[in-house]
Amino acid sequence: MTEIRIEGKVAGRVVGGATPTDVVPLLEGEQEVFLVYDAHLAPAASALLEAFPAIRSALALETSEEEKNMDSVLLIARSLLEAGASRKALLLAIGGGITTDVAGFAASVYKRGIRYANIPTTLLAQVDAGIGGKTGVNFEDYKNMLGVIVQPVFTFVCSSLLATLPRREFLSGASELLKTFLIEDRDGRYGRTVSLLSSGSPDFGSDIWQETVFEAASVKAGIVSRDPYEHGERRKLNLGHTFAHAIEHEARLRGDDITHGEAVSMGILLSARLSDRLGLSKGMEGRLRQDFLQAGLPVESPYPPEVLAGAMEKDKKAEGGFVHFVLLEDIGRVVVRDLSVAMALKALTDN
Ligand code: GLY
């Protein structure tokens, strides 16, 4: 079992294994373990129940963006209450980012907070959502509007799980993977990951995939450990996300089908264009466009910047009309600039 521990910080505890049942040694000694799992992952949940029969109860959760709401949080709280969970309980979540976000939120408010741990099963959750303690639900058409930052006791990552992901869902996580290495390009990892993503049918059980996923998880764990509450460095992890959240908001209003990862991919391209237009970088948009297309990711927002502006102003990260835009100076070098949406819009649309 491989483990990343960032010195002295719980946020850095990310543990790797071959299959979800390899998590069992981490559960030894726990007296009250309760399981919440994505309803599509019943076989993984059953395997875990068999491997660790002391699990007291298992709750299947529906996991669409529509179900990422307070009702799902209450469902978990009710099941914990009915199963007699005390404040010593550990809530273990198996699933993608929706499952881990909702379960983490439920755990952090149940009896004023019990511990939780994640076994993220999608690429997006393994390299991003399942690490760093951001928990929460959507509210009033806005993503993750209600939530808290509470760190999981551990995140257990198995890259072999990625083999079962539908291609579109896998690619959705690929944009977060590239985002991570655009922020911190450890020894050319960004370029190597573009090549890996471009190389036909991936072998997720291979060393190179394990290593890539673990390296991305480690970059994120490091950033979160240095800035758990997003007062500074952690903002960098929002590269492309101000645009992405606006794209997702617009898509919801219009009934268009765009995943979070697809929106992130398009959002990173808009951030690259803004970086070029503000003179922070040169040719960044062109370079990333080529790389992202090669990796199979969408690069063009279907909505023009002027349509996205309204939603960007309402982004929960906007402060006094200014938004923290994450911009690229180079591969592996990002900066945060506070700009009004109007300034960003002008830079993006001026000829
Ligand atoms: N997904 C960005 C963060 O966890 O800060």
PDB file of C-alpha atoms in Angstrom, residues 26-330:
ATOM      1  CA  LEU A  26      -7.188   1.106   7.630  1.00  0.00           C
ATOM      2  CA  LEU A  27     -10.512   0.150   9.233  1.00  0.00           C
ATOM      3  CA  GLU A  28      -9.073  -2.245  11.808  1.00  0.00           C
ATOM      4  CA  GLY A  29      -9.794  -0.962  15.296  1.00  0.00           C
ATOM      5  CA  GLU A  30     -12.800   1.091  14.174  1.00  0.00           C
ATOM      6  CA  GLN A  31     -15.868   0.151  16.213  1.00  0.00           C
ATOM      7  CA  GLU A  32     -18.564   1.859  14.179  1.00  0.00           C
ATOM      8  CA  VAL A  33     -18.131   1.976  10.412  1.00  0.00           C
ATOM      9  CA  PHE A  34     -21.102   3.014   8.263  1.00  0.00           C
ATOM     10  CA  LEU A  35     -20.991   2.806   4.492  1.00  0.00           C
ATOM     11  CA  VAL A  36     -22.526   5.151   1.929  1.00  0.00           C
ATOM     12  CA  TYR A  37     -22.110   4.131  -1.678  1.00  0.00           C
ATOM     13  CA  ASP A  38     -23.131   5.209  -5.151  1.00  0.00           C
ATOM     14  CA  ALA A  39     -26.101   3.000  -6.073  1.00  0.00           C
ATOM     15  CA  HIS A  40     -24.243   1.972  -9.266  1.00  0.00           C
ATOM     16  CA  LEU A  41     -21.449   0.467  -7.190  1.00  0.00           C
ATOM     17  CA  ALA A  42     -23.356  -2.248  -5.349  1.00  0.00           C
ATOM     18  CA  PRO A  43     -20.750  -4.956  -6.243  1.00  0.00           C
ATOM     19  CA  ALA A  44     -17.882  -2.893  -4.746  1.00  0.00           C
ATOM     20  CA  ALA A  45     -19.997  -2.218  -1.638  1.00  0.00           C
ATOM     21  CA  SER A  46     -20.831  -5.936  -1.265  1.00  0.00           C
ATOM     22  CA  ALA A  47     -17.178  -6.905  -1.634  1.00  0.00           C
ATOM     23  CA  LEU A  48     -16.280  -4.470   1.113  1.00  0.00           C
ATOM     24  CA  LEU A  49     -19.065  -5.710   3.396  1.00  0.00           C
ATOM     25  CA  GLU A  50     -17.742  -9.211   2.939  1.00  0.00           C
ATOM     26  CA  ALA A  51     -14.143  -8.166   3.591  1.00  0.00           C
ATOM     27  CA  PHE A  52     -15.063  -6.132   6.681  1.00  0.00           C
ATOM     28  CA  PRO A  53     -18.295  -7.576   8.158  1.00  0.00           C
ATOM     29  CA  ALA A  54     -18.142  -5.180  11.109  1.00  0.00           C
ATOM     30  CA  ILE A  55     -19.591  -2.451   8.870  1.00  0.00           C
ATOM     31  CA  ARG A  56     -22.829  -1.603  10.676  1.00  0.00           C
ATOM     32  CA  SER A  57     -24.974  -0.406   7.778  1.00  0.00           C
ATOM     33  CA  ALA A  58     -24.738   0.378   4.086  1.00  0.00           C
ATOM     34  CA  LEU A  59     -26.792   3.016   2.309  1.00  0.00           C
ATOM     35  CA  ALA A  60     -27.058   3.321  -1.491  1.00  0.00           C
ATOM     36  CA  LEU A  61     -27.226   6.882  -2.763  1.00  0.00           C
ATOM     37  CA  GLU A  62     -28.574   8.181  -6.082  1.00  0.00           C
ATOM     38  CA  THR A  63     -25.887  10.367  -7.536  1.00  0.00           C
ATOM     39  CA  SER A  64     -27.035  12.864 -10.135  1.00  0.00           C
ATOM     40  CA  GLU A  65     -26.409  16.623  -9.766  1.00  0.00           C
ATOM     41  CA  GLU A  66     -30.160  16.901  -9.020  1.00  0.00           C
ATOM     42  CA  GLU A  67     -29.796  14.505  -6.077  1.00  0.00           C
ATOM     43  CA  LYS A  68     -26.834  16.459  -4.707  1.00  0.00           C
ATOM     44  CA  ASN A  69     -29.092  18.280  -2.290  1.00  0.00           C
ATOM     45  CA  MET A  70     -30.102  18.541   1.362  1.00  0.00           C
ATOM     46  CA  ASP A  71     -32.584  15.661   0.965  1.00  0.00           C
ATOM     47  CA  SER A  72     -29.658  13.305   0.344  1.00  0.00           C
ATOM     48  CA  VAL A  73     -27.833  14.723   3.370  1.00  0.00           C
ATOM     49  CA  LEU A  74     -30.942  14.129   5.496  1.00  0.00           C
ATOM     50  CA  LEU A  75     -31.272  10.608   4.106  1.00  0.00           C
ATOM     51  CA  ILE A  76     -27.754   9.800   5.317  1.00  0.00           C
ATOM     52  CA  ALA A  77     -28.355  11.495   8.688  1.00  0.00           C
ATOM     53  CA  ARG A  78     -31.574   9.532   9.176  1.00  0.00           C
ATOM     54  CA  SER A  79     -29.889   6.238   8.310  1.00  0.00           C
ATOM     55  CA  LEU A  80     -27.030   6.996  10.728  1.00  0.00           C
ATOM     56  CA  LEU A  81     -29.524   7.816  13.450  1.00  0.00           C
ATOM     57  CA  GLU A  82     -31.573   4.673  12.801  1.00  0.00           C
ATOM     58  CA  ALA A  83     -28.435   2.527  12.831  1.00  0.00           C
ATOM     59  CA  GLY A  84     -27.444   4.063  16.174  1.00  0.00           C
ATOM     60  CA  ALA A  85     -24.284   5.863  15.025  1.00  0.00           C
ATOM     61  CA  SER A  86     -22.540   7.595  17.924  1.00  0.00           C
ATOM     62  CA  ARG A  87     -19.973  10.384  17.760  1.00  0.00           C
ATOM     63  CA  LYS A  88     -17.262   7.703  17.441  1.00  0.00           C
ATOM     64  CA  ALA A  89     -18.637   6.611  14.064  1.00  0.00           C
ATOM     65  CA  LEU A  90     -16.689   6.641  10.816  1.00  0.00           C
ATOM     66  CA  LEU A  91     -18.682   7.209   7.622  1.00  0.00           C
ATOM     67  CA  LEU A  92     -16.995   5.593   4.644  1.00  0.00           C
ATOM     68  CA  ALA A  93     -18.041   6.847   1.199  1.00  0.00           C
ATOM     69  CA  ILE A  94     -17.489   4.885  -2.019  1.00  0.00           C
ATOM     70  CA  GLY A  95     -18.271   6.691  -5.229  1.00  0.00           C
ATOM     71  CA  GLY A  96     -17.559   9.717  -7.350  1.00  0.00           C
ATOM     72  CA  GLY A  97     -17.397  13.337  -6.259  1.00  0.00           C
ATOM     73  CA  ILE A  98     -21.131  13.659  -5.650  1.00  0.00           C
ATOM     74  CA  THR A  99     -21.117  10.730  -3.206  1.00  0.00           C
ATOM     75  CA  THR A 100     -18.002  11.897  -1.368  1.00  0.00           C
ATOM     76  CA  ASP A 101     -19.198  15.544  -1.211  1.00  0.00           C
ATOM     77  CA  VAL A 102     -22.658  14.651   0.131  1.00  0.00           C
ATOM     78  CA  ALA A 103     -21.413  11.987   2.563  1.00  0.00           C
ATOM     79  CA  GLY A 104     -18.654  14.280   3.847  1.00  0.00           C
ATOM     80  CA  PHE A 105     -21.184  17.044   4.450  1.00  0.00           C
ATOM     81  CA  ALA A 106     -23.618  14.696   6.220  1.00  0.00           C
ATOM     82  CA  ALA A 107     -20.769  13.396   8.417  1.00  0.00           C
ATOM     83  CA  SER A 108     -19.602  16.884   9.286  1.00  0.00           C
ATOM     84  CA  VAL A 109     -23.018  17.954  10.611  1.00  0.00           C
ATOM     85  CA  TYR A 110     -24.288  14.673  12.134  1.00  0.00           C
ATOM     86  CA  LYS A 111     -24.069  15.058  15.940  1.00  0.00           C
ATOM     87  CA  ARG A 112     -21.942  18.168  15.235  1.00  0.00           C
ATOM     88  CA  GLY A 113     -19.471  16.109  13.288  1.00  0.00           C
ATOM     89  CA  ILE A 114     -18.285  12.527  12.950  1.00  0.00           C
ATOM     90  CA  ARG A 115     -15.259  11.358  10.942  1.00  0.00           C
ATOM     91  CA  TYR A 116     -15.484  10.321   7.321  1.00  0.00           C
ATOM     92  CA  ALA A 117     -13.198   8.685   4.769  1.00  0.00           C
ATOM     93  CA  ASN A 118     -13.368   8.402   0.982  1.00  0.00           C
ATOM     94  CA  ILE A 119     -12.824   5.694  -1.591  1.00  0.00           C
ATOM     95  CA  PRO A 120     -13.189   7.791  -4.748  1.00  0.00           C
ATOM     96  CA  THR A 121     -14.061   5.713  -7.792  1.00  0.00           C
ATOM     97  CA  THR A 122     -13.874   8.235 -10.631  1.00  0.00           C
ATOM     98  CA  LEU A 123     -10.765   9.925 -11.975  1.00  0.00           C
ATOM     99  CA  LEU A 124     -12.255  13.294 -11.075  1.00  0.00           C
ATOM    100  CA  ALA A 125     -12.779  12.258  -7.469  1.00  0.00           C
ATOM    101  CA  GLN A 126      -9.398  10.499  -7.170  1.00  0.00           C
ATOM    102  CA  VAL A 127      -7.398  13.527  -8.213  1.00  0.00           C
ATOM    103  CA  ASP A 128      -9.684  16.303  -7.013  1.00  0.00           C
ATOM    104  CA  ALA A 129     -13.080  15.986  -5.315  1.00  0.00           C
ATOM    105  CA  GLY A 130     -12.169  13.140  -2.947  1.00  0.00           C
ATOM    106  CA  ILE A 131      -9.162  14.998  -1.550  1.00  0.00           C
ATOM    107  CA  GLY A 132      -9.041  18.232   0.398  1.00  0.00           C
ATOM    108  CA  GLY A 133     -12.206  18.196   2.484  1.00  0.00           C
ATOM    109  CA  LYS A 134     -14.561  20.326   0.400  1.00  0.00           C
ATOM    110  CA  THR A 135     -17.990  18.892   1.128  1.00  0.00           C
ATOM    111  CA  GLY A 136     -21.453  20.152   0.271  1.00  0.00           C
ATOM    112  CA  VAL A 137     -24.532  20.198  -1.896  1.00  0.00           C
ATOM    113  CA  ASN A 138     -26.065  22.303  -4.661  1.00  0.00           C
ATOM    114  CA  PHE A 139     -28.638  24.932  -3.712  1.00  0.00           C
ATOM    115  CA  GLU A 140     -30.968  27.190  -5.730  1.00  0.00           C
ATOM    116  CA  ASP A 141     -29.374  26.308  -9.074  1.00  0.00           C
ATOM    117  CA  TYR A 142     -25.851  26.992  -7.802  1.00  0.00           C
ATOM    118  CA  LYS A 143     -23.305  24.255  -7.409  1.00  0.00           C
ATOM    119  CA  ASN A 144     -21.899  23.515  -3.954  1.00  0.00           C
ATOM    120  CA  MET A 145     -23.558  26.601  -2.491  1.00  0.00           C
ATOM    121  CA  LEU A 146     -23.973  24.931   0.941  1.00  0.00           C
ATOM    122  CA  GLY A 147     -21.066  23.114   2.501  1.00  0.00           C
ATOM    123  CA  VAL A 148     -18.095  23.056   4.819  1.00  0.00           C
ATOM    124  CA  ILE A 149     -14.411  22.227   4.593  1.00  0.00           C
ATOM    125  CA  VAL A 150     -13.693  19.243   6.828  1.00  0.00           C
ATOM    126  CA  GLN A 151     -10.866  16.834   5.979  1.00  0.00           C
ATOM    127  CA  PRO A 152     -11.510  13.108   5.519  1.00  0.00           C
ATOM    128  CA  VAL A 153      -9.471  10.890   7.823  1.00  0.00           C
ATOM    129  CA  PHE A 154      -8.086   9.277   4.696  1.00  0.00           C
ATOM    130  CA  THR A 155      -8.661   8.996   0.963  1.00  0.00           C
ATOM    131  CA  PHE A 156      -8.072   5.561  -0.521  1.00  0.00           C
ATOM    132  CA  VAL A 157      -7.155   5.641  -4.215  1.00  0.00           C
ATOM    133  CA  CYS A 158      -7.216   2.635  -6.596  1.00  0.00           C
ATOM    134  CA  SER A 159      -6.515   3.583 -10.206  1.00  0.00           C
ATOM    135  CA  SER A 160      -7.646   0.106 -11.391  1.00  0.00           C
ATOM    136  CA  LEU A 161     -11.244   1.243 -10.672  1.00  0.00           C
ATOM    137  CA  LEU A 162     -10.964   3.628 -13.599  1.00  0.00           C
ATOM    138  CA  ALA A 163     -11.212   0.723 -16.047  1.00  0.00           C
ATOM    139  CA  THR A 164     -14.977   0.530 -15.502  1.00  0.00           C
ATOM    140  CA  LEU A 165     -15.671   4.215 -16.117  1.00  0.00           C
ATOM    141  CA  PRO A 166     -17.629   5.216 -19.198  1.00  0.00           C
ATOM    142  CA  ARG A 167     -15.328   7.116 -21.578  1.00  0.00           C
ATOM    143  CA  ARG A 168     -17.134  10.426 -21.129  1.00  0.00           C
ATOM    144  CA  GLU A 169     -16.865  10.228 -17.364  1.00  0.00           C
ATOM    145  CA  PHE A 170     -13.212   9.293 -17.571  1.00  0.00           C
ATOM    146  CA  LEU A 171     -12.481  12.252 -19.837  1.00  0.00           C
ATOM    147  CA  SER A 172     -14.319  14.488 -17.443  1.00  0.00           C
ATOM    148  CA  GLY A 173     -11.693  13.655 -14.821  1.00  0.00           C
ATOM    149  CA  ALA A 174      -8.897  13.971 -17.356  1.00  0.00           C
ATOM    150  CA  SER A 175      -9.406  17.739 -17.458  1.00  0.00           C
ATOM    151  CA  GLU A 176      -8.863  17.929 -13.659  1.00  0.00           C
ATOM    152  CA  LEU A 177      -5.786  15.747 -14.068  1.00  0.00           C
ATOM    153  CA  LEU A 178      -4.305  18.116 -16.658  1.00  0.00           C
ATOM    154  CA  LYS A 179      -5.392  21.088 -14.554  1.00  0.00           C
ATOM    155  CA  THR A 180      -3.397  19.732 -11.622  1.00  0.00           C
ATOM    156  CA  PHE A 181      -0.201  19.434 -13.641  1.00  0.00           C
ATOM    157  CA  LEU A 182      -0.747  22.849 -15.242  1.00  0.00           C
ATOM    158  CA  ILE A 183      -0.612  24.165 -11.676  1.00  0.00           C
ATOM    159  CA  GLU A 184       2.398  22.070 -10.647  1.00  0.00           C
ATOM    160  CA  ASP A 185       4.274  20.420 -13.476  1.00  0.00           C
ATOM    161  CA  ARG A 186       6.430  17.913 -11.643  1.00  0.00           C
ATOM    162  CA  ASP A 187       9.253  16.919 -14.006  1.00  0.00           C
ATOM    163  CA  GLY A 188       7.262  17.422 -17.182  1.00  0.00           C
ATOM    164  CA  ARG A 189       4.282  15.495 -15.845  1.00  0.00           C
ATOM    165  CA  TYR A 190       1.838  17.732 -17.761  1.00  0.00           C
ATOM    166  CA  GLY A 191       3.321  16.818 -21.160  1.00  0.00           C
ATOM    167  CA  ARG A 192       3.643  13.154 -20.186  1.00  0.00           C
ATOM    168  CA  THR A 193      -0.009  13.065 -19.133  1.00  0.00           C
ATOM    169  CA  VAL A 194      -1.134  14.633 -22.431  1.00  0.00           C
ATOM    170  CA  SER A 195       0.756  11.812 -24.197  1.00  0.00           C
ATOM    171  CA  LEU A 196      -0.712   9.190 -21.859  1.00  0.00           C
ATOM    172  CA  LEU A 197      -4.245  10.436 -22.521  1.00  0.00           C
ATOM    173  CA  SER A 198      -3.627  10.488 -26.262  1.00  0.00           C
ATOM    174  CA  SER A 199      -2.362   6.940 -26.435  1.00  0.00           C
ATOM    175  CA  GLY A 200      -5.449   4.875 -27.293  1.00  0.00           C
ATOM    176  CA  SER A 201      -6.760   2.285 -24.831  1.00  0.00           C
ATOM    177  CA  PRO A 202      -5.316   2.970 -21.388  1.00  0.00           C
ATOM    178  CA  ASP A 203      -4.229   0.238 -18.972  1.00  0.00           C
ATOM    179  CA  PHE A 204      -5.373   1.712 -15.667  1.00  0.00           C
ATOM    180  CA  GLY A 205      -3.801  -1.037 -13.593  1.00  0.00           C
ATOM    181  CA  SER A 206      -0.379  -0.182 -15.040  1.00  0.00           C
ATOM    182  CA  ASP A 207       2.379   1.448 -13.008  1.00  0.00           C
ATOM    183  CA  ILE A 208       2.317   4.569 -15.126  1.00  0.00           C
ATOM    184  CA  TRP A 209      -1.385   5.157 -14.438  1.00  0.00           C
ATOM    185  CA  GLN A 210      -1.053   4.421 -10.722  1.00  0.00           C
ATOM    186  CA  GLU A 211       1.862   6.809 -10.602  1.00  0.00           C
ATOM    187  CA  THR A 212       0.088   9.565 -12.559  1.00  0.00           C
ATOM    188  CA  VAL A 213      -3.067   9.441 -10.442  1.00  0.00           C
ATOM    189  CA  PHE A 214      -1.029   9.291  -7.251  1.00  0.00           C
ATOM    190  CA  GLU A 215       1.195  12.162  -8.334  1.00  0.00           C
ATOM    191  CA  ALA A 216      -1.861  14.346  -9.058  1.00  0.00           C
ATOM    192  CA  ALA A 217      -3.408  13.377  -5.722  1.00  0.00           C
ATOM    193  CA  SER A 218      -0.125  14.286  -4.073  1.00  0.00           C
ATOM    194  CA  VAL A 219       0.005  17.727  -5.750  1.00  0.00           C
ATOM    195  CA  LYS A 220      -3.496  18.439  -4.501  1.00  0.00           C
ATOM    196  CA  ALA A 221      -2.841  17.075  -1.004  1.00  0.00           C
ATOM    197  CA  GLY A 222       0.253  19.285  -0.772  1.00  0.00           C
ATOM    198  CA  ILE A 223      -1.606  22.448  -1.770  1.00  0.00           C
ATOM    199  CA  VAL A 224      -4.510  21.689   0.584  1.00  0.00           C
ATOM    200  CA  SER A 225      -2.165  20.965   3.469  1.00  0.00           C
ATOM    201  CA  ARG A 226      -0.515  24.347   3.036  1.00  0.00           C
ATOM    202  CA  ASP A 227      -3.834  26.220   2.657  1.00  0.00           C
ATOM    203  CA  PRO A 228      -6.814  24.097   3.797  1.00  0.00           C
ATOM    204  CA  TYR A 229      -9.333  26.975   3.893  1.00  0.00           C
ATOM    205  CA  GLU A 230      -8.504  28.553   0.547  1.00  0.00           C
ATOM    206  CA  HIS A 231      -7.135  31.871   1.712  1.00  0.00           C
ATOM    207  CA  GLY A 232      -4.324  31.821  -0.826  1.00  0.00           C
ATOM    208  CA  GLU A 233      -2.555  29.006  -2.643  1.00  0.00           C
ATOM    209  CA  ARG A 234      -5.583  26.702  -2.757  1.00  0.00           C
ATOM    210  CA  ARG A 235      -7.319  29.200  -5.054  1.00  0.00           C
ATOM    211  CA  LYS A 236      -4.982  27.962  -7.779  1.00  0.00           C
ATOM    212  CA  LEU A 237      -6.936  24.697  -7.850  1.00  0.00           C
ATOM    213  CA  ASN A 238      -9.832  26.690  -9.293  1.00  0.00           C
ATOM    214  CA  LEU A 239      -7.987  27.114 -12.591  1.00  0.00           C
ATOM    215  CA  GLY A 240     -10.727  27.252 -15.249  1.00  0.00           C
ATOM    216  CA  HIS A 241     -13.479  26.879 -12.648  1.00  0.00           C
ATOM    217  CA  THR A 242     -14.899  30.426 -12.624  1.00  0.00           C
ATOM    218  CA  PHE A 243     -15.687  29.966 -16.304  1.00  0.00           C
ATOM    219  CA  ALA A 244     -16.655  26.310 -15.802  1.00  0.00           C
ATOM    220  CA  HIS A 245     -19.233  27.078 -13.114  1.00  0.00           C
ATOM    221  CA  ALA A 246     -20.758  29.750 -15.363  1.00  0.00           C
ATOM    222  CA  ILE A 247     -20.860  27.289 -18.285  1.00  0.00           C
ATOM    223  CA  GLU A 248     -22.544  24.673 -16.079  1.00  0.00           C
ATOM    224  CA  HIS A 249     -25.035  27.235 -14.782  1.00  0.00           C
ATOM    225  CA  GLU A 250     -25.960  28.296 -18.313  1.00  0.00           C
ATOM    226  CA  ALA A 251     -26.200  24.650 -19.426  1.00  0.00           C
ATOM    227  CA  ARG A 252     -28.624  23.904 -16.599  1.00  0.00           C
ATOM    228  CA  LEU A 253     -30.806  26.884 -17.538  1.00  0.00           C
ATOM    229  CA  ARG A 254     -30.933  25.735 -21.162  1.00  0.00           C
ATOM    230  CA  GLY A 255     -31.224  22.019 -20.448  1.00  0.00           C
ATOM    231  CA  ASP A 256     -27.899  21.304 -22.223  1.00  0.00           C
ATOM    232  CA  ASP A 257     -25.847  18.269 -21.251  1.00  0.00           C
ATOM    233  CA  ILE A 258     -22.324  19.359 -20.217  1.00  0.00           C
ATOM    234  CA  THR A 259     -20.371  17.521 -17.503  1.00  0.00           C
ATOM    235  CA  HIS A 260     -18.301  19.344 -14.870  1.00  0.00           C
ATOM    236  CA  GLY A 261     -15.069  18.086 -16.402  1.00  0.00           C
ATOM    237  CA  GLU A 262     -16.091  19.177 -19.889  1.00  0.00           C
ATOM    238  CA  ALA A 263     -16.907  22.624 -18.510  1.00  0.00           C
ATOM    239  CA  VAL A 264     -13.526  22.696 -16.721  1.00  0.00           C
ATOM    240  CA  SER A 265     -11.753  21.852 -19.953  1.00  0.00           C
ATOM    241  CA  MET A 266     -13.532  24.692 -21.787  1.00  0.00           C
ATOM    242  CA  GLY A 267     -12.953  26.965 -18.781  1.00  0.00           C
ATOM    243  CA  ILE A 268      -9.201  26.304 -18.769  1.00  0.00           C
ATOM    244  CA  LEU A 269      -9.093  27.326 -22.435  1.00  0.00           C
ATOM    245  CA  LEU A 270     -10.888  30.582 -21.603  1.00  0.00           C
ATOM    246  CA  SER A 271      -8.417  31.180 -18.743  1.00  0.00           C
ATOM    247  CA  ALA A 272      -5.552  30.610 -21.184  1.00  0.00           C
ATOM    248  CA  ARG A 273      -7.076  33.105 -23.619  1.00  0.00           C
ATOM    249  CA  LEU A 274      -7.475  35.644 -20.806  1.00  0.00           C
ATOM    250  CA  SER A 275      -3.858  35.060 -19.734  1.00  0.00           C
ATOM    251  CA  ASP A 276      -2.660  35.734 -23.298  1.00  0.00           C
ATOM    252  CA  ARG A 277      -4.878  38.804 -23.651  1.00  0.00           C
ATOM    253  CA  LEU A 278      -3.603  40.271 -20.386  1.00  0.00           C
ATOM    254  CA  GLY A 279      -0.005  39.734 -21.508  1.00  0.00           C
ATOM    255  CA  LEU A 280       0.803  37.165 -18.806  1.00  0.00           C
ATOM    256  CA  SER A 281       1.534  34.470 -21.369  1.00  0.00           C
ATOM    257  CA  LYS A 282       2.106  34.136 -25.067  1.00  0.00           C
ATOM    258  CA  GLY A 283       0.481  31.498 -27.241  1.00  0.00           C
ATOM    259  CA  MET A 284      -0.928  29.664 -24.194  1.00  0.00           C
ATOM    260  CA  GLU A 285      -4.404  29.281 -25.663  1.00  0.00           C
ATOM    261  CA  GLY A 286      -3.028  27.773 -28.888  1.00  0.00           C
ATOM    262  CA  ARG A 287      -0.767  25.355 -27.036  1.00  0.00           C
ATOM    263  CA  LEU A 288      -3.457  24.141 -24.663  1.00  0.00           C
ATOM    264  CA  ARG A 289      -6.016  23.892 -27.455  1.00  0.00           C
ATOM    265  CA  GLN A 290      -3.711  21.488 -29.285  1.00  0.00           C
ATOM    266  CA  ASP A 291      -2.915  19.461 -26.156  1.00  0.00           C
ATOM    267  CA  PHE A 292      -6.513  19.216 -24.954  1.00  0.00           C
ATOM    268  CA  LEU A 293      -7.806  18.231 -28.394  1.00  0.00           C
ATOM    269  CA  GLN A 294      -5.101  15.564 -28.601  1.00  0.00           C
ATOM    270  CA  ALA A 295      -6.239  14.282 -25.199  1.00  0.00           C
ATOM    271  CA  GLY A 296      -9.844  14.078 -26.450  1.00  0.00           C
ATOM    272  CA  LEU A 297     -11.178  17.015 -24.414  1.00  0.00           C
ATOM    273  CA  PRO A 298     -13.652  19.677 -25.542  1.00  0.00           C
ATOM    274  CA  VAL A 299     -12.127  23.142 -25.931  1.00  0.00           C
ATOM    275  CA  GLU A 300     -14.919  25.460 -27.063  1.00  0.00           C
ATOM    276  CA  SER A 301     -17.549  26.878 -24.727  1.00  0.00           C
ATOM    277  CA  PRO A 302     -20.902  26.812 -26.526  1.00  0.00           C
ATOM    278  CA  TYR A 303     -21.746  30.107 -24.809  1.00  0.00           C
ATOM    279  CA  PRO A 304     -19.842  33.324 -25.533  1.00  0.00           C
ATOM    280  CA  PRO A 305     -18.108  35.210 -22.672  1.00  0.00           C
ATOM    281  CA  GLU A 306     -20.829  37.868 -22.515  1.00  0.00           C
ATOM    282  CA  VAL A 307     -23.430  35.172 -21.740  1.00  0.00           C
ATOM    283  CA  LEU A 308     -21.211  33.720 -18.979  1.00  0.00           C
ATOM    284  CA  ALA A 309     -20.564  37.115 -17.320  1.00  0.00           C
ATOM    285  CA  GLY A 310     -23.817  37.234 -15.283  1.00  0.00           C
ATOM    286  CA  ALA A 311     -23.258  33.837 -13.682  1.00  0.00           C
ATOM    287  CA  MET A 312     -19.599  34.658 -12.974  1.00  0.00           C
ATOM    288  CA  GLU A 313     -20.633  37.677 -10.926  1.00  0.00           C
ATOM    289  CA  LYS A 314     -22.809  35.445  -8.759  1.00  0.00           C
ATOM    290  CA  ASP A 315     -20.056  32.847  -8.296  1.00  0.00           C
ATOM    291  CA  LYS A 316     -19.694  32.141  -4.567  1.00  0.00           C
ATOM    292  CA  LYS A 317     -16.028  33.100  -4.854  1.00  0.00           C
ATOM    293  CA  ALA A 318     -16.812  36.640  -6.128  1.00  0.00           C
ATOM    294  CA  GLU A 319     -15.914  39.263  -3.509  1.00  0.00           C
ATOM    295  CA  GLY A 320     -17.117  42.873  -3.897  1.00  0.00           C
ATOM    296  CA  GLY A 321     -17.679  42.433  -7.625  1.00  0.00           C
ATOM    297  CA  PHE A 322     -14.146  41.066  -8.079  1.00  0.00           C
ATOM    298  CA  VAL A 323     -13.397  37.470  -8.939  1.00  0.00           C
ATOM    299  CA  HIS A 324     -10.176  35.599  -8.251  1.00  0.00           C
ATOM    300  CA  PHE A 325      -9.209  34.585 -11.778  1.00  0.00           C
ATOM    301  CA  VAL A 326      -6.555  31.890 -11.959  1.00  0.00           C
ATOM    302  CA  LEU A 327      -4.278  32.654 -14.897  1.00  0.00           C
ATOM    303  CA  LEU A 328      -1.388  30.892 -16.557  1.00  0.00           C
ATOM    304  CA  GLU A 329       2.073  32.363 -16.941  1.00  0.00           C
ATOM    305  CA  ASP A 330       3.521  29.089 -18.126  1.00  0.00           C
TER     306      ASP A 330
END
